[in-house]
Short mmCIF file of C-alpha atoms and ligand atoms in Angstrom, two decimals:
data_model
loop_
_atom_site.label_atom_id
_atom_site.label_comp_id
_atom_site.label_asym_id
_atom_site.label_seq_id
_atom_site.Cartn_x
_atom_site.Cartn_y
_atom_site.Cartn_z
CA MET A 1 -64.66 47.06 110.02
CA LYS A 2 -62.05 47.98 112.61
CA LYS A 3 -61.62 51.67 113.40
CA LYS A 4 -58.31 53.11 112.22
CA VAL A 5 -55.98 53.82 115.13
CA ARG A 6 -54.44 57.21 114.61
CA LYS A 7 -54.14 59.14 117.86
CA VAL A 8 -52.22 57.09 120.45
CA LEU A 9 -51.43 58.10 124.02
CA VAL A 10 -48.36 56.39 125.49
CA VAL A 11 -48.30 56.10 129.27
CA ASN A 12 -45.37 55.13 131.48
CA SER A 13 -46.94 54.89 134.90
CA GLY A 14 -44.20 54.51 137.52
CA SER A 15 -44.27 54.21 141.28
CA SER A 16 -44.14 57.98 141.88
CA SER A 17 -44.42 59.56 138.43
CA LEU A 18 -46.43 59.29 135.23
CA LYS A 19 -44.81 60.13 131.90
CA TYR A 20 -46.86 60.47 128.75
CA GLN A 21 -46.52 61.19 125.05
CA LEU A 22 -49.25 61.67 122.48
CA PHE A 23 -48.63 60.55 118.88
CA ASP A 24 -50.30 60.98 115.53
CA MET A 25 -49.47 57.54 114.13
CA GLU A 26 -50.42 58.38 110.57
CA THR A 27 -47.26 60.47 110.40
CA GLU A 28 -45.52 59.12 113.55
CA THR A 29 -45.28 62.67 114.91
CA ARG A 30 -45.38 63.55 118.59
CA LEU A 31 -48.20 65.93 119.47
CA ALA A 32 -47.52 66.34 123.19
CA LYS A 33 -45.26 65.15 125.99
CA GLY A 34 -45.32 65.57 129.74
CA LEU A 35 -44.63 64.31 133.22
CA VAL A 36 -46.63 64.25 136.45
CA GLU A 37 -44.42 63.82 139.49
CA ARG A 38 -44.68 63.07 143.23
CA ILE A 39 -47.69 60.75 142.98
CA GLY A 40 -48.65 59.73 146.49
CA CYS A 41 -45.99 61.96 148.09
CA GLY A 42 -47.22 65.54 147.99
CA GLY A 43 -48.57 65.57 144.42
CA PRO A 44 -51.66 63.73 143.09
CA LYS A 45 -52.94 61.10 145.54
CA ASP A 46 -53.00 58.23 143.03
CA HIS A 47 -52.64 57.35 139.34
CA ALA A 48 -56.27 58.26 138.56
CA GLU A 49 -55.65 61.78 139.89
CA ALA A 50 -52.35 61.97 137.99
CA LEU A 51 -54.14 61.00 134.81
CA ALA A 52 -56.85 63.61 135.38
CA LYS A 53 -53.97 66.11 135.47
CA VAL A 54 -52.70 64.76 132.15
CA VAL A 55 -56.16 65.21 130.59
CA ALA A 56 -56.25 68.80 131.86
CA GLU A 57 -52.74 69.46 130.49
CA LEU A 58 -53.65 68.01 127.09
CA GLY A 59 -56.83 70.10 126.82
CA ASP A 60 -58.41 69.69 123.38
CA ALA A 61 -55.63 67.27 122.35
CA ALA A 62 -57.13 64.69 124.73
CA LYS A 63 -60.18 64.46 122.48
CA GLY A 64 -60.36 61.63 119.96
CA ILE A 65 -57.65 59.41 121.45
CA ASP A 66 -58.06 56.05 119.65
CA ALA A 67 -55.88 53.88 121.87
CA ILE A 68 -53.52 53.95 124.86
CA GLY A 69 -50.22 52.06 125.03
CA HIS A 70 -48.69 51.28 128.43
CA ARG A 71 -45.18 50.37 129.40
CA ILE A 72 -45.28 47.34 131.71
CA LEU A 73 -42.16 46.13 133.47
CA HIS A 74 -42.74 42.39 133.52
CA GLY A 75 -44.70 39.98 131.38
CA GLY A 76 -43.29 36.82 132.93
CA GLU A 77 -43.54 33.90 130.51
CA VAL A 78 -47.17 34.77 129.83
CA PHE A 79 -46.72 37.77 127.56
CA LYS A 80 -44.40 37.03 124.65
CA ASP A 81 -45.68 40.07 122.78
CA SER A 82 -47.66 43.23 123.39
CA ALA A 83 -51.31 42.54 124.21
CA LEU A 84 -54.73 44.10 124.55
CA MET A 85 -55.25 44.59 128.29
CA ASN A 86 -58.80 43.26 128.55
CA LYS A 87 -60.13 41.71 131.76
CA ALA A 88 -58.50 38.32 131.15
CA ASN A 89 -55.07 39.79 130.40
CA MET A 90 -55.27 42.18 133.36
CA ALA A 91 -55.96 39.18 135.60
CA LYS A 92 -52.93 37.38 134.14
CA ALA A 93 -50.76 40.48 134.61
CA ARG A 94 -51.83 40.89 138.25
CA LYS A 95 -50.37 37.46 138.93
CA LEU A 96 -46.97 38.80 137.84
CA VAL A 97 -46.79 41.54 140.49
CA LYS A 98 -44.36 39.32 142.47
CA PHE A 99 -41.76 39.95 139.72
CA GLY A 100 -41.92 43.71 140.24
CA PRO A 101 -43.58 44.56 143.56
CA LEU A 102 -42.71 48.26 143.21
CA HIS A 103 -43.35 48.88 139.50
CA MET A 104 -46.07 46.41 138.52
CA PRO A 105 -48.85 47.84 140.75
CA ALA A 106 -48.07 51.31 139.37
CA ASN A 107 -48.02 50.07 135.75
CA LEU A 108 -51.34 48.25 136.17
CA GLY A 109 -52.78 51.14 138.22
CA GLY A 110 -52.16 53.35 135.16
CA ILE A 111 -54.24 50.99 133.01
CA ASP A 112 -57.07 50.90 135.57
CA ALA A 113 -57.06 54.70 135.69
CA CYS A 114 -57.17 54.98 131.87
CA ALA A 115 -60.04 52.49 131.68
CA LYS A 116 -62.01 54.76 134.01
CA ILE A 117 -61.11 58.11 132.50
CA PHE A 118 -60.96 57.20 128.78
CA LYS A 119 -64.11 55.07 128.66
CA GLY A 120 -64.22 52.63 125.75
CA VAL A 121 -60.66 53.42 124.57
CA PRO A 122 -58.59 50.21 124.27
CA ASN A 123 -55.49 49.81 126.46
CA VAL A 124 -52.48 47.88 125.13
CA GLY A 125 -49.70 46.55 127.37
CA VAL A 126 -46.12 46.62 126.07
CA PHE A 127 -43.89 44.48 128.28
CA ASP A 128 -40.20 45.22 128.85
CA THR A 129 -39.46 41.49 128.97
CA ALA A 130 -41.50 40.30 125.95
CA PHE A 131 -38.95 40.84 123.17
CA HIS A 132 -36.44 38.73 125.12
CA ILE A 133 -38.56 35.84 126.26
CA ALA A 134 -40.25 35.41 122.87
CA THR A 135 -37.13 33.84 121.36
CA MET A 136 -34.47 33.33 124.07
CA PRO A 137 -33.41 29.67 124.14
CA ASP A 138 -33.40 27.72 127.42
CA CYS A 139 -29.61 27.32 127.37
CA ALA A 140 -29.34 31.11 127.80
CA ALA A 141 -32.42 31.64 129.98
CA MET A 142 -32.05 28.97 132.65
CA TYR A 143 -29.89 29.19 135.78
CA ALA A 144 -27.86 26.13 136.83
CA ILE A 145 -29.78 25.55 140.06
CA ASP A 146 -32.38 22.91 140.98
CA PRO A 147 -35.12 23.22 138.28
CA LYS A 148 -37.74 23.21 141.05
CA TYR A 149 -36.99 26.93 141.56
CA TYR A 150 -37.93 27.60 137.95
CA LYS A 151 -41.05 25.43 138.17
CA LYS A 152 -42.24 26.77 141.52
CA MET A 153 -41.10 30.38 141.39
CA GLY A 154 -40.34 31.19 137.76
CA ILE A 155 -36.68 31.84 138.57
CA ARG A 156 -35.01 32.29 135.15
CA LYS A 157 -33.57 35.02 132.98
CA TYR A 158 -36.24 37.36 131.54
CA GLY A 159 -34.26 40.42 130.47
CA PHE A 160 -35.41 44.06 130.38
CA HIS A 161 -35.24 47.13 128.09
CA GLY A 162 -36.93 44.86 125.53
CA THR A 163 -38.83 47.75 123.96
CA SER A 164 -35.60 49.66 123.36
CA HIS A 165 -33.75 46.60 121.99
CA LYS A 166 -36.70 45.92 119.68
CA PHE A 167 -36.80 49.51 118.44
CA VAL A 168 -33.09 49.65 117.62
CA THR A 169 -33.20 46.16 116.05
CA GLN A 170 -35.87 47.36 113.61
CA ALA A 171 -34.10 50.67 113.03
CA ALA A 172 -30.72 48.97 112.50
CA ALA A 173 -32.22 46.48 110.02
CA ALA A 174 -33.69 49.41 108.06
CA PHE A 175 -30.36 51.26 108.26
CA LEU A 176 -28.45 48.18 107.03
CA LYS A 177 -31.12 47.58 104.34
CA LYS A 178 -31.75 44.03 105.59
CA PRO A 179 -35.06 42.38 106.49
CA VAL A 180 -35.47 42.28 110.30
CA SER A 181 -35.77 38.48 110.11
CA LYS A 182 -32.24 38.23 108.70
CA VAL A 183 -30.38 40.73 110.84
CA ASN A 184 -27.73 39.70 113.44
CA LEU A 185 -26.77 42.37 115.97
CA VAL A 186 -25.30 43.14 119.34
CA THR A 187 -27.51 45.94 120.69
CA CYS A 188 -26.05 47.96 123.59
CA HIS A 189 -28.55 50.01 125.62
CA LEU A 190 -26.27 52.04 127.88
CA GLY A 191 -28.00 54.48 130.22
CA ASN A 192 -28.57 54.77 133.94
CA GLY A 193 -29.68 51.16 133.64
CA SER A 194 -27.80 49.22 130.96
CA SER A 195 -28.17 45.97 129.07
CA LEU A 196 -26.88 44.25 125.96
CA ALA A 197 -28.89 41.93 123.74
CA ALA A 198 -27.67 39.32 121.26
CA ILE A 199 -30.00 39.46 118.24
CA ARG A 200 -30.01 36.56 115.80
CA ASN A 201 -32.34 36.67 112.79
CA GLY A 202 -34.14 39.64 114.37
CA GLY A 203 -34.88 37.91 117.72
CA VAL A 204 -33.14 37.89 121.10
CA VAL A 205 -30.93 34.87 121.84
CA ASP A 206 -29.36 36.28 125.01
CA THR A 207 -29.34 39.41 127.14
CA THR A 208 -27.34 40.62 130.13
CA MET A 209 -30.13 41.37 132.63
CA GLY A 210 -31.73 38.41 134.38
CA LEU A 211 -34.61 37.59 136.69
CA THR A 212 -34.41 41.28 137.60
CA PRO A 213 -32.59 44.29 136.09
CA LEU A 214 -29.70 43.78 138.56
CA ALA A 215 -27.59 41.41 136.44
CA GLY A 216 -25.00 42.11 133.77
CA LEU A 217 -23.26 45.42 133.20
CA VAL A 218 -21.88 47.99 135.64
CA MET A 219 -24.69 50.58 135.88
CA GLY A 220 -25.42 53.92 137.55
CA THR A 221 -26.36 52.40 140.90
CA ARG A 222 -26.48 48.62 140.20
CA CYS A 223 -23.53 46.30 140.50
CA GLY A 224 -24.36 43.99 137.58
CA ASP A 225 -22.74 40.55 137.60
CA ILE A 226 -21.41 39.46 140.98
CA ASP A 227 -20.57 36.12 142.58
CA ALA A 228 -23.71 35.17 144.54
CA ALA A 229 -21.43 33.97 147.34
CA ALA A 230 -20.09 37.51 147.76
CA VAL A 231 -23.65 38.64 148.47
CA LEU A 232 -24.08 35.90 151.05
CA SER A 233 -20.77 36.83 152.70
CA ILE A 234 -21.82 40.48 153.09
CA MET A 235 -25.25 39.50 154.43
CA GLU A 236 -23.67 37.22 156.98
CA ALA A 237 -20.88 39.59 158.07
CA GLU A 238 -23.09 42.69 158.37
CA LYS A 239 -26.28 40.84 159.38
CA ARG A 240 -28.18 42.36 156.45
CA THR A 241 -31.77 41.51 155.63
CA PRO A 242 -32.71 40.63 152.00
CA ALA A 243 -34.39 44.05 151.67
CA GLU A 244 -31.25 45.87 152.87
CA MET A 245 -29.07 43.82 150.55
CA ASP A 246 -31.43 44.63 147.68
CA THR A 247 -30.92 48.35 148.36
CA ILE A 248 -27.14 47.96 148.53
CA LEU A 249 -26.92 46.07 145.23
CA ASN A 250 -29.57 48.02 143.28
CA LYS A 251 -29.25 51.55 144.64
CA LYS A 252 -25.83 51.92 146.26
CA SER A 253 -23.50 50.09 143.89
CA GLY A 254 -22.22 50.61 140.34
CA LEU A 255 -20.75 53.99 139.35
CA LEU A 256 -22.18 55.56 142.52
CA ALA A 257 -20.21 53.22 144.80
CA LEU A 258 -17.05 53.28 142.70
CA ALA A 259 -16.88 56.95 141.75
CA GLY A 260 -19.25 58.85 144.04
CA SER A 261 -21.84 59.66 141.32
CA SER A 262 -24.32 57.56 139.35
CA ASP A 263 -24.23 60.07 136.50
CA CYS A 264 -21.79 59.06 133.79
CA ARG A 265 -21.08 62.71 132.89
CA ASP A 266 -19.85 63.40 136.44
CA VAL A 267 -17.73 60.25 136.38
CA CYS A 268 -16.15 61.23 133.05
CA ALA A 269 -15.42 64.73 134.43
CA LYS A 270 -13.83 63.28 137.58
CA ALA A 271 -11.72 60.83 135.56
CA ALA A 272 -10.51 63.69 133.35
CA LYS A 273 -9.24 65.44 136.51
CA GLY A 274 -7.27 62.32 137.47
CA ASP A 275 -9.68 60.74 139.99
CA ARG A 276 -8.52 57.12 140.14
CA GLY A 277 -11.82 55.73 141.43
CA ALA A 278 -13.67 57.34 138.51
CA GLU A 279 -11.06 56.11 136.03
CA LEU A 280 -11.37 52.54 137.31
CA ALA A 281 -15.18 52.76 137.26
CA LEU A 282 -15.18 53.76 133.57
CA GLU A 283 -12.67 51.02 132.73
CA MET A 284 -14.79 48.43 134.56
CA LEU A 285 -17.91 49.61 132.73
CA ALA A 286 -16.17 49.54 129.33
CA TYR A 287 -14.45 46.22 130.03
CA ARG A 288 -17.69 44.46 130.84
CA VAL A 289 -19.50 45.88 127.80
CA ALA A 290 -16.61 44.76 125.55
CA LEU A 291 -16.56 41.34 127.20
CA TYR A 292 -20.24 40.81 126.40
CA ILE A 293 -19.91 42.21 122.87
CA GLY A 294 -17.25 39.54 122.21
CA ALA A 295 -19.44 36.82 123.70
CA TYR A 296 -22.58 37.94 121.88
CA ASN A 297 -20.80 38.25 118.56
CA THR A 298 -20.13 34.51 118.94
CA VAL A 299 -23.68 33.77 120.08
CA VAL A 300 -25.29 35.48 117.05
CA GLY A 301 -22.89 33.78 114.63
CA GLY A 302 -21.20 37.03 113.63
CA ALA A 303 -22.92 40.38 114.00
CA ASP A 304 -23.87 42.57 111.02
CA ALA A 305 -23.47 45.56 113.34
CA ILE A 306 -22.91 46.65 116.92
CA VAL A 307 -25.55 49.20 117.94
CA MET A 308 -25.06 51.83 120.66
CA THR A 309 -28.07 53.52 122.25
CA GLY A 310 -29.36 54.95 125.58
CA GLY A 311 -28.14 58.14 127.28
CA ILE A 312 -24.51 56.98 127.40
CA GLY A 313 -24.50 55.02 124.13
CA GLU A 314 -25.99 57.94 122.19
CA ASN A 315 -24.02 60.75 123.80
CA SER A 316 -20.74 59.71 125.37
CA SER A 317 -17.95 59.59 122.81
CA GLU A 318 -15.55 58.91 125.68
CA VAL A 319 -17.29 55.76 126.91
CA ARG A 320 -17.79 54.52 123.33
CA GLU A 321 -14.08 55.02 122.67
CA ARG A 322 -13.16 53.08 125.80
CA ILE A 323 -15.42 50.19 124.74
CA ILE A 324 -14.44 50.07 121.08
CA GLY A 325 -10.77 50.32 121.99
CA ARG A 326 -11.13 46.86 123.54
CA LEU A 327 -12.60 45.23 120.42
CA GLY A 328 -9.40 44.96 118.35
CA ALA A 329 -9.56 41.15 118.29
CA LEU A 330 -12.91 41.38 116.46
CA GLY A 331 -11.34 43.68 113.84
CA VAL A 332 -13.50 46.59 115.04
CA LYS A 333 -11.92 50.01 114.46
CA LEU A 334 -13.20 53.41 115.57
CA ASP A 335 -13.43 56.52 113.40
CA ALA A 336 -12.48 59.10 116.04
CA LYS A 337 -14.03 61.99 114.08
CA ALA A 338 -17.34 60.22 113.46
CA ASN A 339 -17.39 59.21 117.14
CA LYS A 340 -17.92 62.84 118.13
CA VAL A 341 -21.61 62.38 117.21
CA ARG A 342 -24.31 62.95 119.84
CA GLY A 343 -27.90 61.81 119.70
CA GLU A 344 -28.17 60.97 116.01
CA THR A 345 -27.88 57.92 113.79
CA LYS A 346 -24.32 57.53 112.52
CA VAL A 347 -21.71 54.87 111.76
CA ILE A 348 -18.80 55.54 114.10
CA SER A 349 -16.50 52.71 113.01
CA ALA A 350 -13.69 53.26 110.49
CA LYS A 351 -14.01 52.14 106.87
CA GLY A 352 -11.86 49.03 107.38
CA SER A 353 -13.75 47.88 110.51
CA LYS A 354 -14.84 44.23 110.25
CA ILE A 355 -18.11 44.97 112.06
CA PRO A 356 -19.74 48.39 111.70
CA VAL A 357 -20.60 50.22 114.92
CA VAL A 358 -23.73 52.39 114.66
CA VAL A 359 -25.04 55.00 117.11
CA LEU A 360 -28.83 54.81 116.96
CA PRO A 361 -31.10 56.91 119.21
CA THR A 362 -33.74 54.74 120.83
CA ASN A 363 -37.39 55.73 121.04
CA GLU A 364 -39.26 53.45 123.45
CA GLU A 365 -42.41 55.60 123.40
CA LEU A 366 -42.70 55.40 119.62
CA MET A 367 -42.14 51.63 119.80
CA ILE A 368 -45.00 51.40 122.33
CA ALA A 369 -47.23 53.47 120.04
CA ARG A 370 -46.33 51.27 117.04
CA ASP A 371 -47.07 48.09 118.99
CA THR A 372 -50.38 49.58 120.15
CA VAL A 373 -51.41 50.18 116.56
CA LYS A 374 -50.25 46.69 115.57
CA VAL A 375 -52.09 44.87 118.39
CA LEU A 376 -55.32 46.62 117.51
CA ALA A 377 -54.90 45.92 113.79
CA ASP A 378 -54.29 42.15 114.28
P1 LIG B 1 -30.69 57.20 130.28
O1 LIG B 1 -30.96 56.34 131.49
O2 LIG B 1 -30.77 56.44 129.00
O3 LIG B 1 -31.49 58.47 130.26
O4 LIG B 1 -29.16 57.66 130.38
C1 LIG B 1 -28.69 58.43 131.45
C2 LIG B 1 -27.18 58.38 131.48
O5 LIG B 1 -26.65 58.92 130.26
C3 LIG B 1 -26.58 59.19 132.62
O6 LIG B 1 -25.58 58.41 133.28
C4 LIG B 1 -25.95 60.35 131.90
O7 LIG B 1 -24.82 60.83 132.59
C5 LIG B 1 -25.53 59.71 130.60
N1 LIG B 1 -25.20 60.74 129.59
C6 LIG B 1 -26.02 61.57 128.93
N2 LIG B 1 -25.30 62.40 128.16
C7 LIG B 1 -23.99 62.08 128.32
C8 LIG B 1 -22.75 62.56 127.82
N3 LIG B 1 -22.69 63.53 126.95
N4 LIG B 1 -21.61 61.97 128.27
C9 LIG B 1 -21.66 60.97 129.14
N5 LIG B 1 -22.78 60.47 129.64
C10 LIG B 1 -23.93 61.01 129.25
#
């Protein structure tokens, strides 16, 4: 008989930090939480050393861990669901490093370190792309370029934040008292990185991020959608290398470029003082979210709800108001009083709104822990 999985450690092993949470999955309660920083740059020398620090921090709590769940950036087309990271799956995942040269080695390094330190404890990989690619149809996933680039290089839309979109899809279905397999939603994960997903019958049919997290919405430091020819023009005029251009588009664009800060709170404060760059940045952000909500409402065949989550979606009544104010044509109306909510589940649309809008705090770590339990039970 399979051993019951109760104590689950969730690890998010990044390029320079390692975040962890420990759960008792019988009650879904968090037992511990922490962060090890500056890996390889003044702190621990590698992920194994970082993990040894975690074990020391956890003390007695590190005893009796039944399983470890890991956040992994990219599952390519190989991983359509979370998976046990045995030798065969680790080998498959290593072939996907090209899709995330910065994050993937760190994510997989975390698994290697756990395999060494927690001997015999199973490691489960939870991929940020899996929820999207499991159900996204080709008409949404493919780019209109020569198909040889898809065949040779895997150039297509994958989507990210899948763990968050999956969590809020399940939570929204429960909130709406509908089976997950029958729920249609537009889920809006708005944070430092942002993406929307179109959910039809509980599965993704489109999402705003693409081959990489650069596409779609206006984000903290990413530009989101842009005419590819504009990128080529800049590269040509300024003689930029692909790596330099990558930095410009991923790290020096978005709110940071438009308003001088990548933090939405700063941008809101600047706009309130009359800063025109900040005002335009917020309007661009809200416009593009509203644009995609309209499109995705069509794509899902009419949404049962619009869900707002992520740091901005959960906390910023101002940004939510700017977005919802643009949804009049869908019959969506805001309840200004309810919209004051921060960080808790609440309907923020008015009674007569044709589509309810729900604020729903995401919990990616809990989703990873749940998937870990599920993979090991299957
Ligand atoms: P995340 O990446 O999900 O942690 O979200 C981070 C973003 O949420 C940052 O841009 C924060 O400025 C933003 N945020 C958090 N709280 C608020 C708030 N009360 N108002 C506006 N933005 C907020």
